[in-house]
Tab-separated table of C-alpha atoms and ligand atoms in Angstrom:
chain	number	residue	atom	x	y	z
A	5	MET	CA	24.630	-22.075	-4.992
A	6	ASN	CA	23.845	-19.371	-7.304
A	7	VAL	CA	20.864	-17.276	-5.886
A	8	TYR	CA	19.821	-15.831	-8.503
A	9	GLU	CA	19.746	-18.120	-11.089
A	10	ASN	CA	18.268	-20.989	-8.691
A	11	TYR	CA	15.563	-17.635	-8.543
A	12	ASP	CA	15.035	-18.134	-11.606
A	13	LYS	CA	14.556	-21.813	-11.682
A	14	TYR	CA	12.478	-22.638	-8.715
A	15	ILE	CA	10.890	-18.415	-7.523
A	16	MET	CA	7.840	-17.837	-9.057
A	17	LYS	CA	8.244	-14.150	-10.190
A	18	THR	CA	5.772	-12.333	-8.223
A	19	TYR	CA	8.117	-9.555	-6.894
A	20	THR	CA	10.436	-7.629	-8.907
A	21	ARG	CA	14.039	-8.452	-6.714
A	22	VAL	CA	16.378	-5.602	-6.576
A	23	LYS	CA	20.125	-7.071	-6.045
A	24	PRO	CA	22.343	-7.950	-3.417
A	25	ALA	CA	20.725	-10.937	-0.992
A	26	PHE	CA	21.569	-9.638	2.393
A	27	VAL	CA	22.153	-11.442	4.502
A	28	LYS	CA	22.503	-9.861	8.235
A	29	GLY	CA	20.981	-6.896	9.241
A	30	GLN	CA	21.161	-4.865	12.363
A	31	GLY	CA	19.391	-0.990	13.537
A	32	SER	CA	18.411	0.611	10.556
A	33	TRP	CA	21.514	-1.651	8.303
A	34	VAL	CA	21.578	-4.620	5.955
A	35	PHE	CA	24.566	-6.326	4.915
A	36	ASP	CA	25.204	-8.261	1.670
A	37	ALA	CA	27.428	-11.338	1.783
A	38	GLU	CA	30.566	-9.752	1.473
A	39	GLY	CA	29.792	-6.897	4.489
A	40	ASN	CA	28.679	-4.392	2.670
A	41	LYS	CA	26.199	-2.308	4.192
A	42	TYR	CA	23.099	-0.140	3.534
A	43	LEU	CA	21.114	2.301	5.409
A	44	ASP	CA	17.652	1.164	5.364
A	45	PHE	CA	14.940	3.486	5.528
A	46	PHE	CA	12.176	0.879	4.589
A	47	PRO	CA	13.175	-2.258	7.062
A	48	GLY	CA	11.235	-5.232	7.473
A	49	TRP	CA	8.310	-3.690	4.931
A	50	GLY	CA	7.474	-1.738	7.733
A	51	THR	CA	7.338	-4.109	10.427
A	52	GLY	CA	10.622	-2.041	11.323
A	53	LEU	CA	10.017	-0.154	13.664
A	54	LEU	CA	12.721	-1.039	16.573
A	55	GLY	CA	14.948	-1.228	13.115
A	56	HIS	CA	16.663	-4.728	12.314
A	57	CYS	CA	16.855	-7.627	14.439
A	58	HIS	CA	16.477	-5.570	17.920
A	59	PRO	CA	18.322	-7.492	21.240
A	60	LYS	CA	15.206	-7.321	22.908
A	61	VAL	CA	13.313	-9.125	20.754
A	62	VAL	CA	16.154	-11.401	19.475
A	63	THR	CA	16.518	-13.044	22.848
A	64	ALA	CA	12.725	-13.006	23.347
A	65	ILE	CA	12.543	-15.340	20.148
A	66	GLN	CA	16.137	-17.087	21.257
A	67	GLU	CA	14.568	-17.952	24.640
A	68	GLN	CA	10.863	-19.031	23.736
A	69	ALA	CA	12.093	-21.257	20.065
A	70	ALA	CA	14.418	-23.533	22.419
A	71	ARG	CA	11.307	-23.813	25.169
A	72	LEU	CA	8.631	-24.186	22.974
A	73	ILE	CA	7.571	-23.065	19.201
A	74	HIS	CA	4.171	-24.286	18.543
A	75	LEU	CA	1.316	-25.262	20.601
A	76	PRO	CA	-2.417	-25.994	18.844
A	77	ASN	CA	-5.225	-23.256	19.750
A	78	ASN	CA	-7.094	-26.050	20.750
A	79	TYR	CA	-5.045	-25.655	24.541
A	80	TYR	CA	-4.269	-22.530	26.071
A	81	ASN	CA	-1.025	-20.855	25.547
A	82	VAL	CA	0.106	-18.828	28.377
A	83	LEU	CA	1.775	-16.061	26.406
A	84	GLN	CA	-1.619	-15.530	24.042
A	85	PRO	CA	-3.465	-13.218	26.728
A	86	GLU	CA	0.019	-11.221	28.116
A	87	LEU	CA	0.264	-10.350	24.561
A	88	ALA	CA	-3.689	-9.931	24.208
A	89	GLU	CA	-3.609	-7.766	27.480
A	90	LEU	CA	-0.641	-5.513	26.425
A	91	VAL	CA	-2.876	-4.585	23.155
A	92	ILE	CA	-6.207	-3.444	24.286
A	93	LYS	CA	-5.110	-1.480	27.421
A	94	ARG	CA	-3.284	0.636	24.017
A	95	SER	CA	-6.280	0.521	22.107
A	96	PHE	CA	-9.776	-0.240	22.854
A	97	PRO	CA	-11.868	-2.905	25.523
A	98	GLY	CA	-11.708	-5.844	22.811
A	99	LYS	CA	-11.598	-9.509	22.486
A	100	ILE	CA	-8.443	-10.670	20.081
A	101	PHE	CA	-7.911	-13.381	17.358
A	102	PHE	CA	-4.114	-14.227	16.975
A	103	CYS	CA	-3.627	-14.467	12.618
A	104	ASN	CA	-0.811	-14.496	11.029
A	105	SER	CA	-0.185	-11.711	8.763
A	106	GLY	CA	-1.688	-8.441	7.798
A	107	ALA	CA	-4.000	-10.031	4.596
A	108	GLU	CA	-5.701	-12.736	7.293
A	109	ALA	CA	-6.122	-9.929	9.746
A	110	ILE	CA	-8.363	-7.999	7.278
A	111	GLU	CA	-9.953	-11.334	6.231
A	112	GLY	CA	-11.298	-12.151	9.981
A	113	SER	CA	-12.161	-8.660	10.084
A	114	MET	CA	-14.163	-9.301	8.017
A	115	LYS	CA	-15.823	-12.248	8.610
A	116	VAL	CA	-16.257	-11.112	11.972
A	117	ALA	CA	-18.515	-7.866	10.658
A	118	ARG	CA	-20.250	-10.333	8.587
A	119	ASN	CA	-21.228	-12.483	11.554
A	120	TRP	CA	-22.553	-9.904	13.257
A	121	GLY	CA	-24.283	-7.916	10.443
A	122	LYS	CA	-25.819	-11.000	9.759
A	123	ASP	CA	-28.920	-11.296	11.473
A	124	LYS	CA	-29.138	-7.529	10.338
A	125	GLY	CA	-29.329	-8.113	6.701
A	126	ARG	CA	-25.321	-6.538	6.610
A	127	TYR	CA	-23.137	-8.091	4.820
A	128	LYS	CA	-21.777	-5.184	2.415
A	129	PHE	CA	-17.637	-3.765	2.361
A	130	VAL	CA	-17.570	0.186	1.420
A	131	THR	CA	-13.503	0.370	0.599
A	132	THR	CA	-11.838	3.273	-0.511
A	133	PHE	CA	-9.936	3.641	-3.850
A	134	ASN	CA	-6.306	3.667	-3.476
A	135	SER	CA	-6.773	1.723	-0.485
A	136	PHE	CA	-4.175	-1.535	0.459
A	137	HIS	CA	-5.926	-4.683	2.730
A	138	GLY	CA	-3.437	-6.927	1.382
A	139	ARG	CA	-3.674	-10.303	-1.137
A	140	THR	CA	-6.622	-12.671	-0.707
A	141	PHE	CA	-9.364	-12.744	-2.076
A	142	GLY	CA	-11.908	-11.006	0.222
A	143	ALA	CA	-8.687	-8.448	0.937
A	144	LEU	CA	-8.026	-7.997	-2.562
A	145	THR	CA	-11.379	-7.151	-3.486
A	146	ALA	CA	-11.305	-4.225	-0.419
A	147	THR	CA	-7.676	-3.003	-1.960
A	148	ALA	CA	-9.879	-0.504	-5.224
A	149	GLN	CA	-6.887	-0.295	-7.303
A	150	GLU	CA	-7.536	-1.957	-10.295
A	151	LYS	CA	-3.714	-3.434	-11.025
A	152	TYR	CA	-4.127	-5.897	-8.371
A	153	GLN	CA	-7.182	-6.844	-8.998
A	154	SER	CA	-7.604	-6.924	-12.902
A	155	PRO	CA	-5.812	-10.840	-12.808
A	156	PHE	CA	-8.303	-12.138	-10.557
A	157	LYS	CA	-11.794	-10.910	-11.528
A	158	PRO	CA	-14.791	-12.248	-11.153
A	159	LEU	CA	-14.090	-11.171	-7.277
A	160	VAL	CA	-15.568	-11.264	-4.125
A	161	PRO	CA	-19.225	-9.517	-3.614
A	162	GLY	CA	-20.492	-7.177	-1.838
A	163	PHE	CA	-17.653	-4.053	-1.985
A	164	SER	CA	-18.246	-1.034	-2.986
A	165	TYR	CA	-15.680	2.066	-3.937
A	166	VAL	CA	-15.108	5.394	-3.029
A	167	PRO	CA	-12.814	8.404	-2.631
A	168	TYR	CA	-10.752	8.521	0.139
A	169	ASP	CA	-11.109	11.923	2.703
A	170	ASP	CA	-14.908	12.371	1.277
A	171	LEU	CA	-17.524	12.175	3.414
A	172	GLU	CA	-19.968	12.897	1.028
A	173	ALA	CA	-19.235	9.922	-1.196
A	174	MET	CA	-18.996	7.698	2.612
A	175	ASP	CA	-22.896	9.081	2.855
A	176	LYS	CA	-23.623	7.920	-0.534
A	177	ALA	CA	-22.043	4.503	-0.031
A	178	ILE	CA	-23.036	3.386	3.046
A	179	ASP	CA	-26.421	1.632	3.001
A	180	SER	CA	-29.199	-0.613	5.083
A	181	GLU	CA	-26.847	-3.339	4.252
A	182	THR	CA	-23.857	-2.007	4.828
A	183	ALA	CA	-21.968	-3.889	7.526
A	184	ALA	CA	-18.541	-2.393	7.457
A	185	VAL	CA	-16.491	0.400	6.200
A	186	ILE	CA	-12.813	-0.763	6.474
A	187	LEU	CA	-9.999	2.091	6.091
A	188	GLU	CA	-6.552	3.110	6.561
A	189	PRO	CA	-6.059	5.928	9.113
A	190	VAL	CA	-3.469	7.054	7.153
A	191	GLN	CA	-3.312	4.816	3.526
A	192	GLY	CA	0.608	3.749	2.983
A	193	GLU	CA	0.880	1.759	-0.074
A	194	GLY	CA	-1.322	4.756	-1.461
A	195	GLY	CA	1.054	7.006	-1.413
A	196	VAL	CA	1.095	8.156	2.487
A	197	ASN	CA	-2.097	9.668	2.448
A	198	ILE	CA	-3.585	11.384	5.722
A	199	PRO	CA	-7.110	11.739	6.105
A	200	SER	CA	-8.840	15.351	8.022
A	201	LYS	CA	-9.325	14.648	11.022
A	202	GLU	CA	-13.030	16.156	9.815
A	203	PHE	CA	-13.219	13.816	7.949
A	204	MET	CA	-11.890	11.030	10.437
A	205	ARG	CA	-15.037	11.975	12.755
A	206	GLY	CA	-17.030	12.880	10.471
A	207	LEU	CA	-16.736	9.411	9.403
A	208	ARG	CA	-17.333	7.751	12.895
A	209	GLU	CA	-20.441	9.597	12.709
A	210	LEU	CA	-21.621	8.653	10.215
A	211	CYS	CA	-20.856	4.666	10.516
A	212	ASP	CA	-23.275	5.028	14.339
A	213	LYS	CA	-25.840	6.902	12.586
A	214	LYS	CA	-26.337	4.579	9.581
A	215	GLY	CA	-25.426	1.343	11.970
A	216	CYS	CA	-23.330	0.192	9.963
A	217	LEU	CA	-19.070	-1.096	12.113
A	218	LEU	CA	-16.209	0.999	11.589
A	219	VAL	CA	-12.986	-1.042	10.733
A	220	CYS	CA	-9.668	0.498	10.879
A	221	ASP	CA	-6.757	-1.551	8.844
A	222	GLU	CA	-3.518	-0.890	11.452
A	223	VAL	CA	-1.900	-3.082	9.679
A	224	GLN	CA	0.864	0.025	8.888
A	225	THR	CA	-0.163	2.072	11.369
A	226	GLY	CA	-0.962	0.386	14.216
A	227	VAL	CA	1.576	-0.492	16.621
A	228	GLY	CA	4.067	2.785	17.178
A	229	ARG	CA	3.770	3.619	13.471
A	230	CYS	CA	2.132	6.994	13.726
A	231	GLY	CA	3.623	7.966	16.801
A	232	TYR	CA	0.007	6.573	18.501
A	233	TRP	CA	-0.118	3.109	19.422
A	234	PHE	CA	-2.850	2.775	16.629
A	235	GLY	CA	-2.845	5.382	13.672
A	236	HIS	CA	-6.735	5.744	14.425
A	237	GLN	CA	-5.976	7.300	18.552
A	238	HIS	CA	-4.567	10.849	16.746
A	239	PHE	CA	-7.979	11.657	15.274
A	240	GLY	CA	-9.612	10.757	18.281
A	241	ILE	CA	-12.066	8.407	17.390
A	242	THR	CA	-12.155	4.714	18.100
A	243	PRO	CA	-13.023	1.539	15.483
A	244	ASP	CA	-15.319	-1.345	16.098
A	245	ILE	CA	-13.069	-3.963	15.151
A	246	MET	CA	-9.222	-3.206	14.272
A	247	ALA	CA	-6.229	-5.048	11.551
A	248	VAL	CA	-3.505	-5.619	12.830
A	249	ALA	CA	0.277	-7.031	11.978
A	250	LYS	CA	3.553	-5.843	10.306
A	251	ILE	CA	5.486	-4.404	13.382
A	252	ALA	CA	3.398	-6.299	15.661
A	253	GLY	CA	5.984	-8.963	15.647
A	254	SER	CA	9.096	-6.839	14.777
A	255	GLY	CA	9.005	-9.015	12.028
A	256	ALA	CA	8.076	-12.315	13.700
A	257	PRO	CA	4.541	-13.442	11.437
A	258	ILE	CA	2.039	-12.236	13.499
A	259	GLY	CA	-1.931	-10.743	13.270
A	260	MET	CA	-4.592	-9.848	15.291
A	261	ILE	CA	-8.147	-9.000	14.945
A	262	VAL	CA	-9.518	-6.971	17.506
A	263	ALA	CA	-13.056	-6.311	17.878
A	264	LYS	CA	-15.082	-4.733	21.061
A	265	PRO	CA	-16.410	-7.095	22.757
A	266	GLU	CA	-20.171	-7.023	22.260
A	267	ILE	CA	-19.065	-7.686	18.056
A	268	ALA	CA	-16.331	-10.285	19.371
A	269	ASP	CA	-18.495	-12.541	21.336
A	270	LEU	CA	-21.008	-13.355	19.054
A	271	MET	CA	-18.277	-14.740	17.267
A	272	GLN	CA	-18.383	-19.088	18.099
A	273	PRO	CA	-16.108	-22.422	18.280
A	274	GLY	CA	-15.930	-23.155	14.579
A	275	TYR	CA	-16.312	-19.616	13.048
A	276	HIS	CA	-12.394	-19.072	12.468
A	277	GLY	CA	-9.504	-20.541	13.110
A	278	SER	CA	-5.167	-20.723	12.361
A	279	THR	CA	-2.913	-23.688	12.999
A	280	TYR	CA	-0.276	-21.197	13.585
A	281	GLY	CA	-1.941	-18.203	14.712
A	282	GLY	CA	-0.448	-16.656	17.639
A	283	ASN	CA	1.795	-18.857	18.906
A	284	PRO	CA	4.375	-18.966	21.161
A	285	LEU	CA	7.071	-18.034	19.256
A	286	VAL	CA	5.260	-15.383	17.351
A	287	CYS	CA	3.431	-14.376	20.867
A	288	ALA	CA	6.651	-14.764	22.547
A	289	ALA	CA	8.185	-11.620	19.674
A	290	ALA	CA	5.314	-9.221	19.763
A	291	ILE	CA	5.010	-9.532	23.292
A	292	ALA	CA	9.239	-8.196	23.752
A	293	THR	CA	8.311	-5.463	20.809
A	294	PHE	CA	5.554	-4.211	22.968
A	295	LYS	CA	7.356	-3.771	25.600
A	296	ALA	CA	10.107	-2.086	23.654
A	297	ILE	CA	8.014	0.249	22.410
A	298	GLU	CA	6.782	1.052	25.784
A	299	GLU	CA	10.743	0.824	27.946
A	300	GLU	CA	12.457	2.623	24.639
A	301	ASP	CA	9.415	5.748	24.237
A	302	ILE	CA	9.208	4.698	20.458
A	303	LEU	CA	6.176	6.904	20.431
A	304	GLY	CA	7.761	9.639	21.429
A	305	LYS	CA	10.987	8.668	18.872
A	306	ALA	CA	8.517	8.416	15.971
A	307	LYS	CA	7.140	11.423	16.185
A	308	ALA	CA	10.004	13.283	16.835
A	309	LEU	CA	11.904	11.879	13.187
A	310	LYS	CA	8.835	13.556	11.710
A	311	GLU	CA	9.689	16.559	12.595
A	312	LYS	CA	13.192	15.493	10.833
A	313	PHE	CA	11.692	14.972	7.809
A	314	ASP	CA	9.748	17.298	7.881
A	315	GLY	CA	13.129	19.456	7.489
A	316	TYR	CA	14.889	17.662	4.922
A	317	ALA	CA	11.795	17.505	2.683
A	318	LYS	CA	10.677	21.043	3.234
A	319	ARG	CA	14.538	22.272	2.136
A	320	PHE	CA	13.719	19.313	-1.126
A	321	LYS	CA	10.602	21.142	-1.817
A	322	GLU	CA	12.360	24.769	-1.956
A	323	LYS	CA	15.560	24.195	-4.047
A	324	TYR	CA	13.513	21.372	-5.957
A	325	ASP	CA	11.268	22.323	-8.384
A	326	VAL	CA	10.212	18.075	-8.928
A	327	VAL	CA	8.912	17.527	-5.166
A	328	LYS	CA	5.567	18.552	-5.600
A	329	ASP	CA	4.891	17.426	-1.685
A	330	TYR	CA	5.560	16.000	1.504
A	331	ARG	CA	3.519	14.693	4.340
A	332	GLY	CA	3.997	12.412	7.608
A	333	LEU	CA	3.006	11.222	10.641
A	334	GLY	CA	5.165	9.941	13.102
A	335	ALA	CA	7.325	7.324	11.239
A	336	ILE	CA	5.188	7.081	7.713
A	337	TYR	CA	6.725	9.898	5.451
A	338	GLY	CA	6.550	10.698	1.874
A	339	ILE	CA	7.965	12.607	-0.360
A	340	GLU	CA	5.628	13.566	-3.637
A	341	LEU	CA	7.532	14.247	-7.018
A	342	LYS	CA	5.988	15.434	-9.974
A	343	VAL	CA	8.331	12.394	-11.536
A	344	PRO	CA	8.359	8.968	-11.103
A	345	GLY	CA	10.780	7.733	-8.343
A	346	ALA	CA	12.204	4.880	-8.850
A	347	PRO	CA	15.402	6.708	-10.299
A	348	VAL	CA	15.912	7.902	-7.222
A	349	CYS	CA	15.494	5.188	-5.039
A	350	ALA	CA	18.091	2.976	-7.859
A	351	TYR	CA	20.852	5.800	-7.123
A	352	ALA	CA	20.127	5.478	-3.826
A	353	LEU	CA	20.865	1.568	-3.430
A	354	GLU	CA	24.144	2.111	-5.953
A	355	LYS	CA	24.979	4.585	-2.823
A	356	GLY	CA	24.254	2.188	-0.525
A	357	VAL	CA	20.669	3.045	1.322
A	358	LEU	CA	17.600	1.073	0.554
A	359	ALA	CA	15.005	3.653	-0.017
A	360	ASN	CA	10.833	2.580	-1.518
A	361	CYS	CA	8.781	4.824	-3.949
A	362	THR	CA	5.068	4.031	-3.793
A	363	HIS	CA	2.281	5.352	-5.826
A	364	ASN	CA	4.895	5.863	-9.247
A	365	VAL	CA	5.910	9.121	-7.334
A	366	VAL	CA	5.773	9.451	-3.346
A	367	LEU	CA	9.176	7.964	-1.787
A	368	ARG	CA	7.899	6.512	1.179
A	369	PHE	CA	9.290	6.239	4.180
A	370	LEU	CA	8.908	3.856	6.821
A	371	PRO	CA	11.866	3.886	9.396
A	372	SER	CA	13.451	2.676	12.240
A	373	ALA	CA	12.154	4.719	14.895
A	374	LEU	CA	15.711	4.261	16.483
A	375	MET	CA	17.572	5.924	13.463
A	376	THR	CA	19.955	8.123	14.755
A	377	GLU	CA	20.070	12.172	13.506
A	378	GLU	CA	23.414	10.840	11.563
A	379	GLU	CA	22.118	8.301	9.590
A	380	LEU	CA	19.504	10.278	9.089
A	381	ASP	CA	21.337	12.780	7.440
A	382	PHE	CA	23.390	10.247	5.407
A	383	GLY	CA	20.730	8.766	3.985
A	384	MET	CA	18.788	12.199	3.237
A	385	GLY	CA	21.398	13.293	1.581
A	386	VAL	CA	21.755	10.340	-0.687
A	387	LEU	CA	18.241	10.776	-1.957
A	388	GLU	CA	19.179	14.642	-2.110
A	389	GLU	CA	21.373	13.545	-4.675
A	390	GLY	CA	19.300	11.028	-6.565
A	391	ILE	CA	16.188	13.867	-6.809
A	392	ALA	CA	18.625	16.232	-7.595
A	393	LYS	CA	19.850	14.599	-10.741
A	394	LEU	CA	16.017	14.072	-11.812
B	15	LIG	C1	0.759	-5.042	4.335
B	15	LIG	C2	-0.275	-4.341	4.549
B	15	LIG	C3	-1.567	-5.619	4.219
B	15	LIG	C4	-1.600	-7.261	4.411
B	15	LIG	O1	-0.548	-7.333	5.041
B	15	LIG	P1	0.063	-8.831	4.671
B	15	LIG	O2	1.070	-8.910	6.114
B	15	LIG	O3	1.296	-9.116	3.672
B	15	LIG	O4	-0.745	-9.776	4.518
B	15	LIG	C5	-2.663	-5.003	4.722
B	15	LIG	N1	-3.377	-3.983	4.623
B	15	LIG	C6	-2.139	-2.585	4.898
B	15	LIG	C7	-2.604	-0.827	5.341
B	15	LIG	C8	-0.656	-2.938	4.873
B	15	LIG	O5	0.350	-2.046	4.785
């Protein structure tokens, strides 16, 4: 079987893929068929805060797969309330709808917000430039980046966009028809942009004053990534609705819409649904993930990782003129270059390190919080060589 040829033959070319094909993962490492290993700074595209194939998650999936894989949502599933309680007790009082992905969590959040706003004449959404909210039509419309939107216009009506971290622009954009502001507590894909606490607190007050909802897209920042259970907690604010996915299932496809009870309770039977949403298999993976994060002090480890990254990044900036800036929150970290970062990632791949570059110039790290000091040192050493070559 020729994997690469058959990709060309049978699979849409929506991704720029890099070789080799990986067949196994363990912790911060992935392996190709020949047994070559690569250090992964981006395990599972942001889902792997616990690394690849964490034993507690693997065991939970194996046991659940043998017991019951799927159950339709018109029956009670004993795992959903157990998982929901784990989430709610670590976030804010609310109720959950389970879905399968980040984009679906955003889509559903917008339905919940419009349903809340329908008697108030509130149906519009305000989102931010350089945001990323997913690829389905509503989520794509929320994603204020021309490169993702342009082939698919016309998009969904009712959206306006403002610069990130700009309270004045928010103030101007929110009107009496606004249902919700949707934003990431840290813009991930947009370049690891961390807003000020003043902005986030001001935005919370603004939404309250103007009578619209605040939806946090916690798909990338949630479930421990930022060194808090959820990214918004760093800013000392609480959203009305949040969208969760990625780390929640450690790679098992699960998403969640979490809404304050008075908003959640407006959703009636038939208003939303999902065949797979929160099935026993993914719930088992998510429960194991939440428990492992707690048991292994992953929040503390994510916070500590940021300090270590700062050490490397500070040194890189002093040493190499091409390094413009660095920033992070817990285990999400960005090193911004003055030039495109793709050659650094290509060099790293050659040397057995998987790195990501977003927004053309930002080396983005979404590592496992369990990455060891030796692993980090090896990986950053290779990246330094790549940066030195620019
Ligand atoms: C990844 C991501 C999404 C989309 O999630 P999918 O599971 O790919 O649909 C939405 N929002 C943010 C912030 C993300 O990082």
